[in-house]
Each structure stands twice: as C-alpha cells, then as structure tokens.
C-alpha cells in the first residue's frame, strides 16, 4: 500500500521521541512520506512546548504515542498555540515494528482526516489504523 501525498503540499511528519528513531520513520519513508525524527532535530531534553512551536511553524504533522499529552495543560496549550495537527497511537503494548505497521496502515486515513480537519487537534490512531478526533482545540 503506497501512500501518495497530495500535491502541491505533501504532508511532513515529525515522529516524537516516545517512538524511537528508526523503525517507524523508515516504514513511513518507504511509503513515500517525508519524515523527521524528534531527536535528529532537537536535544532529547527539549521541552514539548518548544519543539511543538517549531513543528507548528513548519506546518508538520506530529505522530506520537503520548496519550497523556491531552491532560497536560501546558502541552495542550502548546498544541493549540502552535497550530498543530497531532495523531496519537492508542495501542499501549506495541513494539516499534507493530507501531510502524499501524501508522503505515493509517497513512491514507490520516491524509483524508487532514483534508477534512484544520490543525488545532489531537486525533487518535487505533491498532487497526482507524483515525478519529480525540480533542478539537478550535
């Protein structure tokens, strides 16, 4: 299943540090997605508020497995002020290769979701690759 980014604005993904550096990024790149990894761009101890702001300025899409971010007021506010589109994996007991498979399966749904929803949200991605709104921050 090859993901074909919509032109002229292909999606660019940032894999947050909770998901490692290689497996997920490599799988998404193999599908044609443009992908960056948190720790390749930011020091490991960078506050979420800072890197979210940078990613928002670049209009990149965040992929994470940090479901708790929705409960942390400062980070939720950073998602909102940085104009972020964030997708968080809901499956808790996955290894890197399974997370990669899930995000690859979800890529077309993520692309459709982004066409229908403006940034300022946290959406969830289930183990089956289904995508739905978790928090609309508008």
Coordinates of N, CA and C in Angstrom, one line a residue:
X1 N 0.9 -1.2 0.0 CA 0.0 0.0 0.0 C 0.9 1.2 0.0
X2 N 1.0 1.9 -1.1 CA 1.8 3.1 -1.2 C 1.0 4.3 -0.9
X3 N 1.5 5.2 -0.1 CA 0.9 6.4 0.3 C 1.3 7.5 -0.7
X4 N 0.4 8.1 -1.3 CA 0.7 9.2 -2.3 C 0.3 10.5 -1.7
X5 N 1.3 11.4 -1.4 CA 1.0 12.6 -0.8 C 0.2 13.5 -1.8
X6 N -0.7 14.3 -1.3 CA -1.5 15.2 -2.1 C -0.6 16.4 -2.5
X7 N -0.5 16.7 -3.7 CA 0.3 17.8 -4.2 C -0.6 19.1 -4.2
X8 N -0.2 20.3 -4.0 CA 1.3 20.6 -4.0 C 1.8 20.7 -2.6
X9 N 1.1 20.4 -1.6 CA 1.5 20.4 -0.2 C 1.6 19.1 0.4
X10 N 2.7 18.3 0.1 CA 2.8 17.0 0.7 C 2.9 17.1 2.3
X11 N 2.4 16.1 2.9 CA 2.5 16.0 4.4 C 3.9 15.8 4.8
X12 N 4.3 16.4 5.9 CA 5.6 16.2 6.5 C 5.3 15.8 8.0
X13 N 5.9 14.6 8.4 CA 5.6 14.1 9.7 C 6.8 14.3 10.6
X14 N 6.6 14.5 11.9 CA 7.6 14.5 12.9 C 7.2 13.4 13.8
X15 N 8.1 12.5 14.0 CA 8.0 11.3 14.9 C 8.5 11.8 16.3
X16 N 7.7 11.8 17.3 CA 8.2 12.3 18.6 C 9.1 11.3 19.2
X17 N 9.8 11.7 20.2 CA 10.8 10.9 20.8 C 10.3 9.6 21.5
X18 N 9.0 9.6 21.9 CA 8.4 8.4 22.5 C 8.4 7.2 21.6
X19 N 8.7 7.4 20.3 CA 8.5 6.3 19.3 C 9.9 5.8 18.7
X20 N 10.9 6.3 19.3 CA 12.2 5.8 18.8 C 12.7 6.6 17.6
X21 N 13.8 6.2 17.0 CA 14.4 7.0 15.9 C 14.3 6.3 14.5
X22 N 14.1 5.0 14.4 CA 14.3 4.4 13.1 C 13.1 3.7 12.5
X23 N 12.6 2.7 13.2 CA 11.6 1.8 12.7 C 10.4 2.5 12.0
X24 N 9.8 3.3 12.8 CA 8.6 4.0 12.3 C 8.9 4.9 11.1
X25 N 10.0 5.7 11.3 CA 10.4 6.7 10.3 C 10.7 6.0 9.0
X26 N 11.5 4.9 9.1 CA 11.9 4.1 7.9 C 10.6 3.6 7.2
X27 N 9.7 3.0 7.9 CA 8.5 2.4 7.3 C 7.7 3.5 6.6
X28 N 7.5 4.7 7.2 CA 6.7 5.7 6.6 C 7.5 6.3 5.4
X29 N 8.8 6.4 5.4 CA 9.6 6.9 4.3 C 9.4 5.9 3.1
X30 N 9.4 4.6 3.4 CA 9.3 3.6 2.4 C 7.9 3.7 1.7
X31 N 6.9 4.3 2.3 CA 5.6 4.5 1.7 C 5.6 5.9 1.0
X32 N 6.6 6.6 1.0 CA 6.7 7.9 0.3 C 6.5 9.1 1.1
X33 N 6.3 8.9 2.4 CA 6.1 10.1 3.3 C 7.4 10.8 3.6
X34 N 7.3 12.1 3.8 CA 8.5 12.8 4.3 C 8.5 12.8 5.8
X35 N 9.5 12.4 6.4 CA 9.5 12.1 7.9 C 10.8 12.7 8.5
X36 N 10.6 13.3 9.7 CA 11.7 13.7 10.5 C 11.5 13.1 11.9
X37 N 12.6 12.9 12.6 CA 12.6 12.3 14.0 C 13.0 13.4 15.0
X38 N 12.3 13.5 16.1 CA 12.5 14.5 17.1 C 14.0 14.6 17.5
X39 N 14.6 13.5 17.8 CA 16.0 13.5 18.3 C 17.0 13.9 17.3
X40 N 16.6 13.8 16.0 CA 17.5 14.3 15.0 C 17.5 15.8 14.8
X41 N 16.5 16.4 15.4 CA 16.4 17.9 15.2 C 16.5 18.7 16.5
X42 N 16.1 18.0 17.6 CA 16.1 18.7 18.9 C 16.9 17.9 20.0
X43 N 17.5 18.5 20.9 CA 18.1 17.8 22.0 C 17.0 17.0 22.8
X44 N 17.4 15.8 23.3 CA 16.4 14.9 24.0 C 15.7 15.6 25.1
X45 N 16.3 16.6 25.8 CA 15.6 17.2 26.9 C 14.8 18.5 26.5
X46 N 14.6 18.7 25.2 CA 13.8 19.9 24.8 C 12.4 19.8 25.3
X47 N 11.9 20.9 25.9 CA 10.6 20.9 26.4 C 9.6 20.8 25.2
X48 N 8.5 20.0 25.5 CA 7.5 19.8 24.5 C 7.0 21.1 23.9
X49 N 6.8 22.1 24.8 CA 6.3 23.4 24.3 C 7.2 24.0 23.2
X50 N 8.5 23.9 23.4 CA 9.4 24.4 22.4 C 9.4 23.7 21.1
X51 N 9.5 22.4 21.1 CA 9.6 21.7 19.8 C 8.2 21.7 19.1
X52 N 7.1 21.7 19.9 CA 5.8 21.8 19.2 C 5.7 23.1 18.5
X53 N 6.2 24.2 19.1 CA 6.2 25.5 18.4 C 6.9 25.5 17.1
X54 N 8.1 24.9 17.1 CA 8.9 24.8 15.9 C 8.3 23.9 14.8
X55 N 7.7 22.8 15.2 CA 7.0 21.9 14.3 C 5.8 22.6 13.7
X56 N 5.0 23.4 14.6 CA 3.9 24.1 14.1 C 4.2 25.2 13.1
X57 N 5.4 25.9 13.3 CA 5.8 26.9 12.3 C 6.1 26.3 11.0
X58 N 6.5 25.0 11.0 CA 6.9 24.3 9.7 C 5.7 23.6 9.1
X59 N 4.5 23.6 9.9 CA 3.3 23.0 9.4 C 3.4 21.5 9.2
X60 N 4.2 20.9 10.1 CA 4.4 19.5 10.1 C 3.3 18.8 10.9
X61 N 3.1 17.5 10.7 CA 2.1 16.7 11.4 C 2.9 15.9 12.5
X62 N 2.4 15.9 13.7 CA 3.1 15.2 14.8 C 2.5 13.8 14.9
X63 N 3.3 12.8 15.0 CA 2.9 11.4 15.3 C 3.5 11.0 16.7
X64 N 2.7 10.6 17.6 CA 3.2 10.3 18.9 C 2.4 9.1 19.5
X65 N 2.9 8.6 20.6 CA 2.1 7.6 21.4 C 1.8 8.1 22.8
X66 N 2.0 9.4 23.0 CA 1.8 10.0 24.3 C 0.4 10.5 24.4
X67 N -0.5 9.5 24.9 CA -1.9 9.9 25.1 C -2.0 10.8 26.2
X68 N -1.1 10.9 27.2 CA -1.2 11.8 28.3 C -1.1 13.2 28.0
X69 N -0.6 13.6 26.8 CA -0.4 15.0 26.4 C -1.7 15.7 26.5
X70 N -2.8 15.0 26.2 CA -4.1 15.7 26.2 C -4.5 16.2 27.6
X71 N -3.9 15.6 28.7 CA -4.2 16.0 30.0 C -3.3 17.1 30.6
X72 N -2.1 17.3 30.0 CA -1.2 18.3 30.4 C -1.5 19.6 29.8
X73 N -1.9 20.5 30.7 CA -2.4 21.8 30.2 C -1.4 22.6 29.4
X74 N -0.2 22.7 29.9 CA 0.8 23.5 29.1 C 1.1 22.9 27.7
X75 N 1.1 21.6 27.6 CA 1.4 21.0 26.3 C 0.1 21.0 25.4
X76 N -1.0 20.9 26.0 CA -2.3 21.1 25.2 C -2.3 22.5 24.7
X77 N -2.0 23.5 25.5 CA -1.9 24.9 25.1 C -0.9 25.1 24.0
X78 N 0.3 24.4 24.1 CA 1.3 24.5 23.1 C 0.8 23.9 21.7
X79 N 0.1 22.8 21.8 CA -0.5 22.3 20.5 C -1.4 23.3 19.9
X80 N -2.2 24.0 20.8 CA -3.2 25.0 20.2 C -2.4 26.2 19.7
X81 N -1.5 26.8 20.5 CA -0.9 28.0 20.0 C 0.1 27.8 18.8
X82 N 0.6 26.5 18.7 CA 1.5 26.2 17.6 C 0.7 25.7 16.3
X83 N -0.6 25.7 16.4 CA -1.4 25.3 15.3 C -1.0 23.9 14.8
X84 N -1.0 22.9 15.7 CA -0.5 21.6 15.5 C -1.7 20.6 15.1
X85 N -1.3 19.7 14.2 CA -2.2 18.5 13.9 C -1.4 17.4 14.5
X86 N -2.0 16.7 15.5 CA -1.3 15.6 16.2 C -2.1 14.3 16.1
X87 N -1.4 13.3 15.9 CA -2.0 11.9 15.8 C -1.3 11.1 16.9
X88 N -2.1 10.5 17.8 CA -1.5 9.7 18.9 C -2.0 8.3 18.8
X89 N -1.1 7.4 18.9 CA -1.4 5.9 18.9 C -2.0 5.5 20.2
X90 N -3.2 4.8 20.1 CA -3.9 4.4 21.3 C -3.4 3.1 21.8
X91 N -2.8 2.2 21.0 CA -2.4 0.9 21.4 C -1.2 1.0 22.4
X92 N -1.3 0.5 23.5 CA -0.3 0.7 24.5 C 0.9 -0.3 24.5
X93 N 0.6 -1.5 24.1 CA 1.6 -2.6 24.2 C 2.2 -3.0 22.9
X94 N 2.6 -2.0 22.1 CA 3.2 -2.3 20.8 C 4.7 -2.1 20.8
X95 N 5.4 -2.9 20.0 CA 6.8 -2.6 19.8 C 7.0 -1.8 18.5
X96 N 8.2 -1.4 18.2 CA 8.4 -0.5 17.1 C 7.9 -1.0 15.8
X97 N 8.1 -2.2 15.4 CA 7.6 -2.7 14.1 C 6.1 -2.7 14.0
X98 N 5.4 -3.0 15.1 CA 3.9 -3.0 15.1 C 3.4 -1.6 15.0
X99 N 4.1 -0.7 15.7 CA 3.7 0.7 15.6 C 3.9 1.2 14.2
X100 N 5.0 0.8 13.6 CA 5.2 1.2 12.2 C 4.1 0.7 11.3
X101 N 3.8 -0.6 11.5 CA 2.7 -1.2 10.6 C 1.4 -0.4 10.8
X102 N 1.1 0.0 12.0 CA -0.2 0.7 12.3 C -0.2 2.0 11.6
X103 N 0.9 2.8 11.8 CA 1.0 4.1 11.1 C 1.0 4.0 9.6
X104 N 1.6 3.0 9.1 CA 1.6 2.8 7.6 C 0.2 2.5 7.1
X105 N -0.5 1.7 7.9 CA -1.9 1.3 7.5 C -2.8 2.6 7.6
X106 N -2.5 3.4 8.6 CA -3.3 4.6 8.8 C -3.0 5.8 7.9
X107 N -1.9 5.8 7.2 CA -1.5 6.9 6.4 C -2.6 7.5 5.5
X108 N -3.3 6.6 4.7 CA -4.4 7.2 3.8 C -5.5 7.8 4.7
X109 N -5.8 7.2 5.8 CA -6.8 7.8 6.7 C -6.4 9.1 7.3
X110 N -5.1 9.2 7.7 CA -4.5 10.4 8.2 C -4.6 11.5 7.2
X111 N -4.3 11.2 5.9 CA -4.3 12.2 4.8 C -5.8 12.7 4.6
X112 N -6.7 11.8 4.6 CA -8.1 12.2 4.5 C -8.6 13.0 5.7
X113 N -8.2 12.6 6.9 CA -8.6 13.3 8.1 C -8.1 14.8 8.0
X114 N -6.8 14.9 7.5 CA -6.2 16.3 7.4 C -6.9 17.1 6.4
X115 N -7.5 16.5 5.4 CA -8.2 17.3 4.4 C -9.5 17.8 4.9
X116 N -10.1 17.1 5.9 CA -11.4 17.5 6.5 C -11.3 18.3 7.7
X117 N -10.1 18.3 8.4 CA -10.0 19.0 9.7 C -8.7 19.9 9.7
X118 N -8.9 21.1 10.1 CA -7.8 22.1 10.2 C -7.0 21.7 11.4
X119 N -5.7 22.0 11.4 CA -4.9 21.8 12.6 C -5.5 22.5 13.8
X120 N -5.0 22.2 14.9 CA -5.5 22.5 16.3 C -6.3 21.3 16.8
X121 N -5.8 20.2 16.7 CA -6.4 19.0 17.2 C -5.4 17.9 17.6
X122 N -5.9 17.0 18.4 CA -5.2 15.8 18.7 C -6.2 14.7 18.3
X123 N -5.8 13.9 17.4 CA -6.6 12.7 16.9 C -5.9 11.4 17.3
X124 N -6.7 10.4 17.3 CA -6.2 9.1 17.8 C -6.1 8.1 16.6
X125 N -5.1 7.3 16.6 CA -4.9 6.2 15.7 C -5.0 4.9 16.5
X126 N -6.0 4.0 16.1 CA -6.1 2.8 16.8 C -5.2 1.7 16.2
X127 N -5.2 0.6 16.9 CA -4.4 -0.6 16.5 C -4.7 -1.0 15.1
X128 N -6.0 -0.8 14.7 CA -6.5 -1.2 13.3 C -6.2 -0.1 12.3
X129 N -5.6 1.0 12.7 CA -5.3 2.0 11.8 C -6.4 3.0 11.5
X130 N -7.4 2.9 12.4 CA -8.6 3.8 12.3 C -8.2 5.2 12.9
X131 N -8.7 6.2 12.4 CA -8.4 7.6 12.8 C -9.6 8.3 13.2
X132 N -9.6 9.0 14.3 CA -10.8 9.8 14.7 C -10.3 10.9 15.7
X133 N -11.2 11.9 15.8 CA -10.9 13.1 16.6 C -10.8 12.7 18.1
X134 N -9.8 13.1 18.8 CA -9.7 12.9 20.2 C -10.1 14.2 20.9
X135 N -9.4 15.3 20.5 CA -9.6 16.7 21.1 C -9.6 17.7 20.0
X136 N -10.6 18.4 19.8 CA -10.7 19.5 18.8 C -10.4 20.8 19.7
X137 N -9.3 21.5 19.3 CA -8.8 22.6 20.1 C -9.3 24.0 19.5
X138 N -10.2 24.0 18.6 CA -10.6 25.2 18.0 C -11.5 26.0 19.0

